[in-house]
mmCIF file of C-alpha atoms in Angstrom:
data_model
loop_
_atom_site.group_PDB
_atom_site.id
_atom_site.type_symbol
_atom_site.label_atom_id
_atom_site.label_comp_id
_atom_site.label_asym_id
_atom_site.label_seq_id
_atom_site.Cartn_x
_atom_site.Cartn_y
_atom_site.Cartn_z
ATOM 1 C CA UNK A 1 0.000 0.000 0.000
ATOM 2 C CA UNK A 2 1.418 3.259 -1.168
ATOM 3 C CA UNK A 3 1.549 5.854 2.220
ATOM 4 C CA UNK A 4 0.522 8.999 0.430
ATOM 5 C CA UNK A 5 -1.908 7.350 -1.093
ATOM 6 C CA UNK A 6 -3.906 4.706 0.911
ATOM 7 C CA UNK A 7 -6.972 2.215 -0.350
ATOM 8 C CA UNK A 8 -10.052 3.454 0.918
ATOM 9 C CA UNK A 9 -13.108 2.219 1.289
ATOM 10 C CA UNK A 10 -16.843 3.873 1.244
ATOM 11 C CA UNK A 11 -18.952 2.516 3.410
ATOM 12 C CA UNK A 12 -22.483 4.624 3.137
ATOM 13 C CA UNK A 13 -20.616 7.809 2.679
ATOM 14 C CA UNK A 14 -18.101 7.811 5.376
ATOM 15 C CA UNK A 15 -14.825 6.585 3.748
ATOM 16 C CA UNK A 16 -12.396 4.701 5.920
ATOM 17 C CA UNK A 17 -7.870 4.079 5.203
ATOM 18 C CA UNK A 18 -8.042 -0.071 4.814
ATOM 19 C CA UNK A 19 -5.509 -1.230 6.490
ATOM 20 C CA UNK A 20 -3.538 -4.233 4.135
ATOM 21 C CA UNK A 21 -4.552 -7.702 5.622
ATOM 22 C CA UNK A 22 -2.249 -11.132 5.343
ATOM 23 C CA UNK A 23 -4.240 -13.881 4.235
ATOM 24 C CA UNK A 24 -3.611 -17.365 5.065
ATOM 25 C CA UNK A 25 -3.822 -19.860 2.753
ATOM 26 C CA UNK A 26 -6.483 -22.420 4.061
ATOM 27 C CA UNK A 27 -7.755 -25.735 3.977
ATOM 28 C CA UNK A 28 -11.376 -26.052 3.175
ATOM 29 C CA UNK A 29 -13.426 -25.772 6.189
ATOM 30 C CA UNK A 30 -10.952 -23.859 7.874
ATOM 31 C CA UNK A 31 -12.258 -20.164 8.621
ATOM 32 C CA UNK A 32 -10.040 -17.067 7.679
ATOM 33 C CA UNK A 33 -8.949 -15.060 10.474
ATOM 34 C CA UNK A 34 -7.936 -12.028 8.953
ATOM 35 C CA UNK A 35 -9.500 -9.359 10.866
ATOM 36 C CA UNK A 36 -9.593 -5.240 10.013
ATOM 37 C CA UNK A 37 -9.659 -2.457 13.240
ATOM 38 C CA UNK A 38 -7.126 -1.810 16.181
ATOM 39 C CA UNK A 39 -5.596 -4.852 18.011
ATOM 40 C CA UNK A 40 -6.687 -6.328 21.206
ATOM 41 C CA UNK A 41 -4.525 -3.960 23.438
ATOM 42 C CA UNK A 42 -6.218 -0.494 22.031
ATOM 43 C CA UNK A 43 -8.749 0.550 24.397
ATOM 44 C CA UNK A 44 -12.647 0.882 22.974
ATOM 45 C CA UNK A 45 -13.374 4.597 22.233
ATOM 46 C CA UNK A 46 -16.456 5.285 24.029
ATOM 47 C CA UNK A 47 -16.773 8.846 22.096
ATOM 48 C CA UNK A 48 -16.594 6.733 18.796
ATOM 49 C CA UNK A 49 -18.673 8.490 16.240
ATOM 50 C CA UNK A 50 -22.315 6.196 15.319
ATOM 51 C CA UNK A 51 -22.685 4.155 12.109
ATOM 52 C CA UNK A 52 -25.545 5.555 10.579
ATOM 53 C CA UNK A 53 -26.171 3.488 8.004
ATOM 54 C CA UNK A 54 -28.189 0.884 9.973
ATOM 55 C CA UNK A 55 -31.249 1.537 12.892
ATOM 56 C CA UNK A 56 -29.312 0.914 16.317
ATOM 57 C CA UNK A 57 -32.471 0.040 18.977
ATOM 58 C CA UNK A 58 -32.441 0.140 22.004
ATOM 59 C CA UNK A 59 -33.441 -3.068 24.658
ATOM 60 C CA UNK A 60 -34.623 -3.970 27.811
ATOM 61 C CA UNK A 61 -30.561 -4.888 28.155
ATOM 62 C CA UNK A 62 -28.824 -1.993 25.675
ATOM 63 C CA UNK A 63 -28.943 -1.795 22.555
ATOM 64 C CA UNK A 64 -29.328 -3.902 19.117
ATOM 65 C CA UNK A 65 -28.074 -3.830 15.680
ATOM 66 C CA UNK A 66 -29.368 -6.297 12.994
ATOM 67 C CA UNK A 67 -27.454 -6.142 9.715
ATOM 68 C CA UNK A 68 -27.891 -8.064 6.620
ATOM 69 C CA UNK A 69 -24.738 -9.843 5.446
ATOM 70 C CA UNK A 70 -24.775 -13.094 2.947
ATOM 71 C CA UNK A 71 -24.016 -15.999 4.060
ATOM 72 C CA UNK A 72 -21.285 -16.780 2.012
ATOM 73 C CA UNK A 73 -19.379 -14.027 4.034
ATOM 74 C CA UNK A 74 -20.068 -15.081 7.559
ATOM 75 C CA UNK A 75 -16.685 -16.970 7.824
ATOM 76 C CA UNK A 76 -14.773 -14.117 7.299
ATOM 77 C CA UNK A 77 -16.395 -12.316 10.466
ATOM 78 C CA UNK A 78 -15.856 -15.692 12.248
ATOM 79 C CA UNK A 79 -12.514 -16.363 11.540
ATOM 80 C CA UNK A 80 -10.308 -19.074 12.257
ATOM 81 C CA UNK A 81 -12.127 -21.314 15.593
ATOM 82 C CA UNK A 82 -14.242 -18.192 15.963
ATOM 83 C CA UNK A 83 -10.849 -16.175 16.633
ATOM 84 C CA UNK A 84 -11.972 -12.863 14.723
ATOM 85 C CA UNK A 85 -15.164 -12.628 16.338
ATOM 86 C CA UNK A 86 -13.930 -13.078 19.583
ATOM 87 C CA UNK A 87 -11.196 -10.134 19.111
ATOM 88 C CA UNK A 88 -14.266 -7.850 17.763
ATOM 89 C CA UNK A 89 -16.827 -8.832 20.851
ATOM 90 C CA UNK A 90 -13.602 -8.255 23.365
ATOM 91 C CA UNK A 91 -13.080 -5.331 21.460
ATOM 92 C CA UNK A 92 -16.018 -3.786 21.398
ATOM 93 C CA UNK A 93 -17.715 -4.903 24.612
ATOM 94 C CA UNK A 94 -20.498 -6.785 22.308
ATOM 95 C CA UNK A 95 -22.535 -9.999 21.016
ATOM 96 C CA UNK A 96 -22.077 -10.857 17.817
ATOM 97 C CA UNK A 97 -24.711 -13.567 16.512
ATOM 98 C CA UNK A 98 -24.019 -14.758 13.499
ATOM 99 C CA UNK A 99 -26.446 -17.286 11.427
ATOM 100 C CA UNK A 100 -25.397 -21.156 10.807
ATOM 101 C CA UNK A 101 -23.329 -21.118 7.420
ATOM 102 C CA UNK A 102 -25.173 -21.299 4.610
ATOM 103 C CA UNK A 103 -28.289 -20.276 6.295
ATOM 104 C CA UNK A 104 -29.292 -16.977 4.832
ATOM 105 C CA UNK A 105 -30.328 -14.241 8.078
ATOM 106 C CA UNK A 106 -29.431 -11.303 9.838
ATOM 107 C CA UNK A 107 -25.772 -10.734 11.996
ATOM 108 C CA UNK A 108 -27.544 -9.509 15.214
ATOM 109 C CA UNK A 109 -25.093 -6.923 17.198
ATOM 110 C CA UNK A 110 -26.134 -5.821 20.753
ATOM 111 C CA UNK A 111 -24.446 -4.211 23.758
ATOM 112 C CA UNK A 112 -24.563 -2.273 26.418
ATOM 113 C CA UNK A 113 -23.559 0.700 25.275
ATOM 114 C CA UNK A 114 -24.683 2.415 21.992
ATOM 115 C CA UNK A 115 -21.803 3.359 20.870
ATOM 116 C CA UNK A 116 -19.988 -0.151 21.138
ATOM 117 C CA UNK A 117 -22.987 -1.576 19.272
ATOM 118 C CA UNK A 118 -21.670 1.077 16.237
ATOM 119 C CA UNK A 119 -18.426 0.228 16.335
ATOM 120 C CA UNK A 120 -19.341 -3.247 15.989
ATOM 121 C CA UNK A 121 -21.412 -2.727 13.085
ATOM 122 C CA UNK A 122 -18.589 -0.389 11.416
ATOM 123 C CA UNK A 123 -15.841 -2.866 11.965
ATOM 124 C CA UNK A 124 -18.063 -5.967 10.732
ATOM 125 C CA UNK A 125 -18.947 -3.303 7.415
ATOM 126 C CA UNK A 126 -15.148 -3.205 6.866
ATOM 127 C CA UNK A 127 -14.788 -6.504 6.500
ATOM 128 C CA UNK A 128 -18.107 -7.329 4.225
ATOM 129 C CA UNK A 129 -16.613 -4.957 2.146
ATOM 130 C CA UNK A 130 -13.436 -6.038 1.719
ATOM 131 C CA UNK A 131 -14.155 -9.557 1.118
ATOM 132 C CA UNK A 132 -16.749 -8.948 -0.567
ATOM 133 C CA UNK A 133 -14.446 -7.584 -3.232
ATOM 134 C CA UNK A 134 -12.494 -10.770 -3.455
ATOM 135 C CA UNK A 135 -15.387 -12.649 -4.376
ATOM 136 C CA UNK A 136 -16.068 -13.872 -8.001
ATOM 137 C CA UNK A 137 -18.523 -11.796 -10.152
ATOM 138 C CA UNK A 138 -22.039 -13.298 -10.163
ATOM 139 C CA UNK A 139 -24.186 -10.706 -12.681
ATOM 140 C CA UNK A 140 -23.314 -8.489 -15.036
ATOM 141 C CA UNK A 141 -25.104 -5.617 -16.370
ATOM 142 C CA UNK A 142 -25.115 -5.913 -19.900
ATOM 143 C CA UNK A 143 -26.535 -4.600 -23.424
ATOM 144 C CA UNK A 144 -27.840 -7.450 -25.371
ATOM 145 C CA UNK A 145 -25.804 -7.605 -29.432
ATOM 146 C CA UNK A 146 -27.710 -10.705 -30.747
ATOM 147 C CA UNK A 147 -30.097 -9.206 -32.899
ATOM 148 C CA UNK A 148 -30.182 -11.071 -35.580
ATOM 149 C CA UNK A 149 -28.524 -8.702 -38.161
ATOM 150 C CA UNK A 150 -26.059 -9.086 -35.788
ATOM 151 C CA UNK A 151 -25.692 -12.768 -35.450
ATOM 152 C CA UNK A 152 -25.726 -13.336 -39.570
ATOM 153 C CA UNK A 153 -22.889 -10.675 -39.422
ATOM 154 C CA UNK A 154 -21.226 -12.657 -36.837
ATOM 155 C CA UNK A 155 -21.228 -15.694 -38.402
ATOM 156 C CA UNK A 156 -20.315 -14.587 -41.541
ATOM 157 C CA UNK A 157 -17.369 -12.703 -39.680
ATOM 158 C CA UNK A 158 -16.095 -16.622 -38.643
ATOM 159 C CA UNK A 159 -16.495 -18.002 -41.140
ATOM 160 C CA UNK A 160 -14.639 -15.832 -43.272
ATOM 161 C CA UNK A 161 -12.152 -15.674 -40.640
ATOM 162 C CA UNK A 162 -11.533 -19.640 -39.902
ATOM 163 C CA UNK A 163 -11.440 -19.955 -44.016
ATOM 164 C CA UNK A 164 -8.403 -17.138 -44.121
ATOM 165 C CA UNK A 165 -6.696 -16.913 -41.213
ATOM 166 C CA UNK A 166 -6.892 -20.552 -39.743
ATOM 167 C CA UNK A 167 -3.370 -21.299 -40.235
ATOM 168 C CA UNK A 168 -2.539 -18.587 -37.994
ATOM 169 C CA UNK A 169 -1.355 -19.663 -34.383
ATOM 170 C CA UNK A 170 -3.886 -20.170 -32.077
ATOM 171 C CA UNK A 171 -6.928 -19.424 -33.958
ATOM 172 C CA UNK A 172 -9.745 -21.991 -34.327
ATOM 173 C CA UNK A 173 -13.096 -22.391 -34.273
ATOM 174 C CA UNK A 174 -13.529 -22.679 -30.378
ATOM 175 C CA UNK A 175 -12.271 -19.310 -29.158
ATOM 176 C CA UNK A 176 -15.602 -17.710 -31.136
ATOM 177 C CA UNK A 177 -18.404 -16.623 -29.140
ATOM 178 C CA UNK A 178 -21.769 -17.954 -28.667
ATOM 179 C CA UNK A 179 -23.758 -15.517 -31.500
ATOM 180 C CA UNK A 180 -26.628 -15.828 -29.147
ATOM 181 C CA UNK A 181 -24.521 -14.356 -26.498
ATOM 182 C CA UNK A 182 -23.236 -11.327 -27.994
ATOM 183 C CA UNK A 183 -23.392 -8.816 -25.353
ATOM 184 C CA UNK A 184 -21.982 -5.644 -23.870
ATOM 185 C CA UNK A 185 -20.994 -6.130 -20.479
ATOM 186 C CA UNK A 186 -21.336 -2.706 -18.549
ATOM 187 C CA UNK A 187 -19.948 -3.504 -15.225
ATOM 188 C CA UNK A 188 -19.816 -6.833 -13.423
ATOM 189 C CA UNK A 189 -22.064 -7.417 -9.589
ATOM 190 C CA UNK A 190 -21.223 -9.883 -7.084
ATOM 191 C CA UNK A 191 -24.678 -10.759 -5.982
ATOM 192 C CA UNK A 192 -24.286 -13.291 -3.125
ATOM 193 C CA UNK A 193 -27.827 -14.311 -2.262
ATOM 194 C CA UNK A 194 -31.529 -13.206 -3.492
ATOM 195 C CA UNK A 195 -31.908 -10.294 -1.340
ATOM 196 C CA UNK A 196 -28.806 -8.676 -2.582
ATOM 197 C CA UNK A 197 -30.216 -9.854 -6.450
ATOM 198 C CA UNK A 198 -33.425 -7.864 -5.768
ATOM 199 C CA UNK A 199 -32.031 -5.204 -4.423
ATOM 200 C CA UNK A 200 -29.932 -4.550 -7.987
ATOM 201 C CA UNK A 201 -32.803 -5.282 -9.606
ATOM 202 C CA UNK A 202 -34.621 -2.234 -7.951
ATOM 203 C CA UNK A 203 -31.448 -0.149 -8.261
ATOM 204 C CA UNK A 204 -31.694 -0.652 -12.007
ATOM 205 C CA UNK A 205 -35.361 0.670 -12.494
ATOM 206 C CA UNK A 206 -34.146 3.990 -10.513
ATOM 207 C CA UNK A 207 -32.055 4.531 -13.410
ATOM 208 C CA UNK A 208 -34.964 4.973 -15.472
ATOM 209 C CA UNK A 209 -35.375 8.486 -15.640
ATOM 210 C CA UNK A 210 -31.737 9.553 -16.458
ATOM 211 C CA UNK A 211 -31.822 6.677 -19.581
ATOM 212 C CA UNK A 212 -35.058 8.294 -20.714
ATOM 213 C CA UNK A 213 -33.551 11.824 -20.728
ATOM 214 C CA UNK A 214 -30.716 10.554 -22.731
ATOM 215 C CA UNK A 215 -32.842 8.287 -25.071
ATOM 216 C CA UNK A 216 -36.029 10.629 -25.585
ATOM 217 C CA UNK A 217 -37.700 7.750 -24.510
ATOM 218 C CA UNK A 218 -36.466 6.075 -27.655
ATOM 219 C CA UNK A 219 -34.250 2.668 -28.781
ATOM 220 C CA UNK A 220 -30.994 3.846 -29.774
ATOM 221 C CA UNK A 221 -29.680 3.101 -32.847
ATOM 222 C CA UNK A 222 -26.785 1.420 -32.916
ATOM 223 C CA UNK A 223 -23.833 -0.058 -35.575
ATOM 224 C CA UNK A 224 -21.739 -2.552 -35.044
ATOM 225 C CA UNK A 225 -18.418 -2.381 -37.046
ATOM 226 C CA UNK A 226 -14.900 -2.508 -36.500
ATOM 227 C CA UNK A 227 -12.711 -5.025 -34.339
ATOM 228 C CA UNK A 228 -10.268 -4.106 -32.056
ATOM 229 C CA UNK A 229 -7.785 -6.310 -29.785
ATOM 230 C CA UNK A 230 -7.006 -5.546 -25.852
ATOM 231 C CA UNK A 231 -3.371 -5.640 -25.458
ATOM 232 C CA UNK A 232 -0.420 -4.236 -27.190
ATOM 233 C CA UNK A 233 0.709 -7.139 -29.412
ATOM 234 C CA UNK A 234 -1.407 -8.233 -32.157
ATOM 235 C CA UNK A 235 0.546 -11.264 -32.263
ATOM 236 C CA UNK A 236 -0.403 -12.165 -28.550
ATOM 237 C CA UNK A 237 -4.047 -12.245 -28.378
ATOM 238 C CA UNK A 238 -6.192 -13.544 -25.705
ATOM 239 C CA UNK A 239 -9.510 -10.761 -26.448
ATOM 240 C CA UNK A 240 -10.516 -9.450 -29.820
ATOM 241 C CA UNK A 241 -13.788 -7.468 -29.875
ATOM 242 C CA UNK A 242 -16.071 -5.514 -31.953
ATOM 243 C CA UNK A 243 -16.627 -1.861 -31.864
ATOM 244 C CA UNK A 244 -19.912 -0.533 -31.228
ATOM 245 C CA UNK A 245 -20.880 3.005 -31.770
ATOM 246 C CA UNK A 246 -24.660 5.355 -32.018
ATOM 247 C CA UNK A 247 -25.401 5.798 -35.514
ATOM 248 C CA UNK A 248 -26.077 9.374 -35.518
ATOM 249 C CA UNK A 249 -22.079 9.603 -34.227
ATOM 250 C CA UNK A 250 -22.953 10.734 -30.320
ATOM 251 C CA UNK A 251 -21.871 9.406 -27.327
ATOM 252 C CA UNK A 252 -25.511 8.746 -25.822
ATOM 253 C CA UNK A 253 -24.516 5.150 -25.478
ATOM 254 C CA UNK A 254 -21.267 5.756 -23.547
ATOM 255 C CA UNK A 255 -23.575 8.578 -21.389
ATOM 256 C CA UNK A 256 -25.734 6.012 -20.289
ATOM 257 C CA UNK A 257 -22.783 3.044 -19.454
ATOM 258 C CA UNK A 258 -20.891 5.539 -16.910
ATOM 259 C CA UNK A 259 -24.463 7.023 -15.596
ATOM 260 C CA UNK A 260 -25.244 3.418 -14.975
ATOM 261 C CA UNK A 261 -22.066 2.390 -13.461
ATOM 262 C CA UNK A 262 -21.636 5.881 -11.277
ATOM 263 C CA UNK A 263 -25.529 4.683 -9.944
ATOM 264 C CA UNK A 264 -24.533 0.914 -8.908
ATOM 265 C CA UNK A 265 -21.380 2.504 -7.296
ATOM 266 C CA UNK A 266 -23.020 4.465 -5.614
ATOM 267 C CA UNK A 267 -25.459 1.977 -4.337
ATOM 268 C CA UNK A 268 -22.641 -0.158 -3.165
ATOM 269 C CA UNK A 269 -23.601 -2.810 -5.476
ATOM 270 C CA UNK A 270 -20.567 -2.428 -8.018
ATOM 271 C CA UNK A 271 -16.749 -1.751 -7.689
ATOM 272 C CA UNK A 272 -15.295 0.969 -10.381
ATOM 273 C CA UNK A 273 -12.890 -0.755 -12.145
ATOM 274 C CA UNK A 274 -11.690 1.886 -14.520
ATOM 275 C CA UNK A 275 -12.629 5.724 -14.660
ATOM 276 C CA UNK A 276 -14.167 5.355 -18.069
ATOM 277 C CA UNK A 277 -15.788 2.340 -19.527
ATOM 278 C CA UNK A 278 -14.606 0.617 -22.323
ATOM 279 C CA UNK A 279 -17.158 -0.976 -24.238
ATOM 280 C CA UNK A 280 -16.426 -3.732 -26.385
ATOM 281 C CA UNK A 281 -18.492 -6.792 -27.580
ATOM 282 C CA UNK A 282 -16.338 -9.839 -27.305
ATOM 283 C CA UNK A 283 -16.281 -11.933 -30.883
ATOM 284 C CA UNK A 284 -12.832 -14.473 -29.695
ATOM 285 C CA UNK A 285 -11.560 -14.950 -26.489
ATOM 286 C CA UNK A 286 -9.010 -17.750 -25.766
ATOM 287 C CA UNK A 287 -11.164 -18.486 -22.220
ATOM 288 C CA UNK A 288 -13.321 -20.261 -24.719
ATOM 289 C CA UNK A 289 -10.771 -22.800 -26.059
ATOM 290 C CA UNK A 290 -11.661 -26.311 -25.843
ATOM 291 C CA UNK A 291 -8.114 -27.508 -25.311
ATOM 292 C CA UNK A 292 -7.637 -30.940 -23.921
ATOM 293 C CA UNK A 293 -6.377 -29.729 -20.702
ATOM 294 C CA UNK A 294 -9.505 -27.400 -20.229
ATOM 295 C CA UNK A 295 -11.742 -30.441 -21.332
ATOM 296 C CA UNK A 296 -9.180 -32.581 -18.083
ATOM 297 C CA UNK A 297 -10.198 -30.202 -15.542
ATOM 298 C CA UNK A 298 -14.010 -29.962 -16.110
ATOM 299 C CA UNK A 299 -14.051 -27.592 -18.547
ATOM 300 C CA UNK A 300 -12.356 -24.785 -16.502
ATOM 301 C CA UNK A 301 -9.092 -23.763 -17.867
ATOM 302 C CA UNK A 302 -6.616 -22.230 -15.849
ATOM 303 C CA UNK A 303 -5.614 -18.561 -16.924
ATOM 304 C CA UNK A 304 -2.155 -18.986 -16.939
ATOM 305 C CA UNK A 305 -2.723 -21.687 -19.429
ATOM 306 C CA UNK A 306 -4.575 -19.646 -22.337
ATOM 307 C CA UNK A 307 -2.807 -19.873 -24.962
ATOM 308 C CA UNK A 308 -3.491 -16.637 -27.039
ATOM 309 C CA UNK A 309 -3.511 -16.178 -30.642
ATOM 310 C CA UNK A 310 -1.730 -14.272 -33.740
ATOM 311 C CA UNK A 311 -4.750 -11.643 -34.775
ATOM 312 C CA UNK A 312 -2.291 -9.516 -37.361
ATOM 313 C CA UNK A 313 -3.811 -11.164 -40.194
ATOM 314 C CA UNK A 314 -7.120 -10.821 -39.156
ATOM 315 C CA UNK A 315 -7.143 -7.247 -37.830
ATOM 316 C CA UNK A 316 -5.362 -6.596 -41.379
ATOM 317 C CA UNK A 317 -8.248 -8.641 -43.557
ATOM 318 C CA UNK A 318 -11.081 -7.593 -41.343
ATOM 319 C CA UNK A 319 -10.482 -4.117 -39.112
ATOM 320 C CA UNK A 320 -13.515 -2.207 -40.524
ATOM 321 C CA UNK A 321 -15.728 -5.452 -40.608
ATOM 322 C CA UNK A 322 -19.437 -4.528 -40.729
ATOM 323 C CA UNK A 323 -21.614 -7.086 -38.430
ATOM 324 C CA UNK A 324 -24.929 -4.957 -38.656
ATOM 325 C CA UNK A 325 -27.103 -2.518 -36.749
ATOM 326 C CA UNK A 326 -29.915 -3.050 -34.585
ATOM 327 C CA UNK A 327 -32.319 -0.312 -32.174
ATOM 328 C CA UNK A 328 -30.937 -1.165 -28.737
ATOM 329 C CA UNK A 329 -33.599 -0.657 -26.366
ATOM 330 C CA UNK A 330 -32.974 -2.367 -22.844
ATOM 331 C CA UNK A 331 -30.482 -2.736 -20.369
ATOM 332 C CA UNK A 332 -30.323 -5.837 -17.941
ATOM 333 C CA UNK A 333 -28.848 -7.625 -15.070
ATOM 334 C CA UNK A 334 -27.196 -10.867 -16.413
ATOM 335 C CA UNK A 335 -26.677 -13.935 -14.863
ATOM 336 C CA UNK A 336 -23.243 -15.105 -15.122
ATOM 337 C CA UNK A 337 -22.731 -18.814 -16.563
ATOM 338 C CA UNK A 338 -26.460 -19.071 -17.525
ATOM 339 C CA UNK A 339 -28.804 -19.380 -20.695
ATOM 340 C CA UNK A 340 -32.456 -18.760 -21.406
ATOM 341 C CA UNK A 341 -34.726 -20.182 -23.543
ATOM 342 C CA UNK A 342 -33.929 -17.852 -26.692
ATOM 343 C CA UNK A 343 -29.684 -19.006 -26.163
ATOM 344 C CA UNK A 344 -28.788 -15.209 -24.533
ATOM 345 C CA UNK A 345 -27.926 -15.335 -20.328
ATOM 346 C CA UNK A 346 -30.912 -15.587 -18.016
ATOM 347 C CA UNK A 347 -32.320 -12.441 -16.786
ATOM 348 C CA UNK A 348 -32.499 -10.774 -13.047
ATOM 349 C CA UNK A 349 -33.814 -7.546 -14.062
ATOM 350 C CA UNK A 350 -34.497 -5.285 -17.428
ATOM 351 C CA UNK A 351 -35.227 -1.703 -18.084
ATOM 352 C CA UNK A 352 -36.737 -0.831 -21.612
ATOM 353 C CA UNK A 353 -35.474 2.810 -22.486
ATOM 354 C CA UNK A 354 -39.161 3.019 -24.093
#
């Protein structure tokens, strides 16, 4: 961690330094005990300022906190034989009760004093949140391409490419994408359990207004043309991906993709990963290469394996490719590693800009 410049984290407007944290490597069943806030021997501030982000009550023995947290997170409050929440109770002077794993509920916080019972609920925050970020991407919010214009184009696209180009290394038939899965991925959501899917879902309708003022209430036209690769040798590719841009030449589109991302950042939902997003609709990507080891470990391949592929020839033949246009008239929460019934991913949410 750079000392001038510290990680932080925003937890419902506050933003606190995040201190770096060692983490053990693990056998399953064993519980992390990382743990974020001052050691053991610090003394509990009593004049510690109140979490306001969640309804402290007060009982017939203190006071209360009940906070939502998935349950796929409760080891990492836990810890190692119960050894982080035992530093945070001692710490704190609270109860922490924490649901059976896997059962979805409420981390109940309670104490004598009120302002323990916040410091509790801050210090458990800080440690959602930063494990939260080390969990794998669930949803995405995306932009559907597969309109059929699209698709044709697509599959014209490969097969014109496999015919000229398929002596080149690495490229083969297997590192295409699904046509019906065509997409532009917006920002990726690590949805952990159905409360936390909802709760995107009625996030994304709030952005309804803002798309509308942008739109006119109207689907945006859109072209699809041009291919462009993601790293800086066109020898060594592992991404190639087509260029997608508003017909009438204005940046509504890209208006709409950092409105929506600043609104699920905002929300907590969604991790900024760059300050502007790139948008790009994936035609090859080497994840998608059914090599024998891949097909060995149950059809995950490892990333160090991918073995990327010489695009010169094929950014050469087919730069300015045209795959069609389409009106693009919905956004949507998509579910990672799923497919509906028309071949595109299964849907949590959608917002028609009409």
């Amino acid at each position: 961690m750079e000392i001038l410049r510290p990680s932080l984290i925003n937890i419902s407007g506050r933003v606190y330094r995040r201190n770096t944290i060692k983490e053990d490597q693990y056998e399953e069943g064993e519980e992390d005990d990382s743990y974020m806030g001052p050691p053991a021997s610090e003394p509990f501030d009593e004049d510690e300022e109140f979490c306001d982000s969640h309804s402290i009550e007060q009982t017939d023995k203190g006071f209360s906190c009940a906070i939502d947290v998935p349950s796929v997170l409760y080891k990492y409050i836990i810890g190692r034989k119960g050894e982080t929440r035992r530093r945070l109770e001692a710490d704190t002077k609270t109860d922490i009760n924490i649901p059976k794993q896997g059962v979805e509920g409420q981390i109940v916080i309670t104490g004598s004093q009120k302002a323990a019972v916040s410091s509790a609920v801050t210090r458990v925050e800080l440690l959602v949140q930063s494990f939260r970020k080390k969990q794998p991407f669930t949803h995405f919010l995306s932009f559907a391409l597969n309109h059929p214009q699209v698709q044709d184009g697509f599959l014209r696209f490969k097969e014109e490419v496999l015919e000229q180009c398929s002596l080149d290394h690495g490229v083969d038939g297997s590192i295409f994408q699904n046509p019906a899965k065509l997409h532009l991925t917006v920002g990726t959501l690590a949805l952990l359990n159905d409360l936390e899917v909802t709760q995107a879902c009625k996030q994304l309708q709030h952005c309804q207004d803002f798309i509308k003022t942008i739109t006119e209430g109207k689907p945006l036209p859109l072209e699809v043309t041009g291919i462009e690769y993601m790293n800086d040798d066109p020898a060594m590719v592992d991404v190639l991906y087509a260029k997608v841009q508003v017909k009438d030449g204005s940046d509504k589109l890209q208006a709409i993709v950092e409105r929506l991302v600043d609104h699920f950042v905002s929300s907590g939902l969604m991790v900024r990963e760059w300050d502007r997003v790139k948008l790009h609709g994936t035609v090859m990507n080497t994840l998608f290469r059914k090599a024998a080891s891949a097909e060995a470990a149950g059809g995950r391949q490892n990333m160090k394996e991918r073995e990327a592929f010489d695009a010169r020839n094929i950014l050469k033949s087919f730069g300015s490719y045209h795959f069609g246009g389409f009106d693009l008239n919905a956004v949507q929460i998509s579910q990672r590693y799923s497919t509906d019934s028309t071949g595109f991913y299964t849907s949590a949410g959608l917002l028609n800009f009409s």
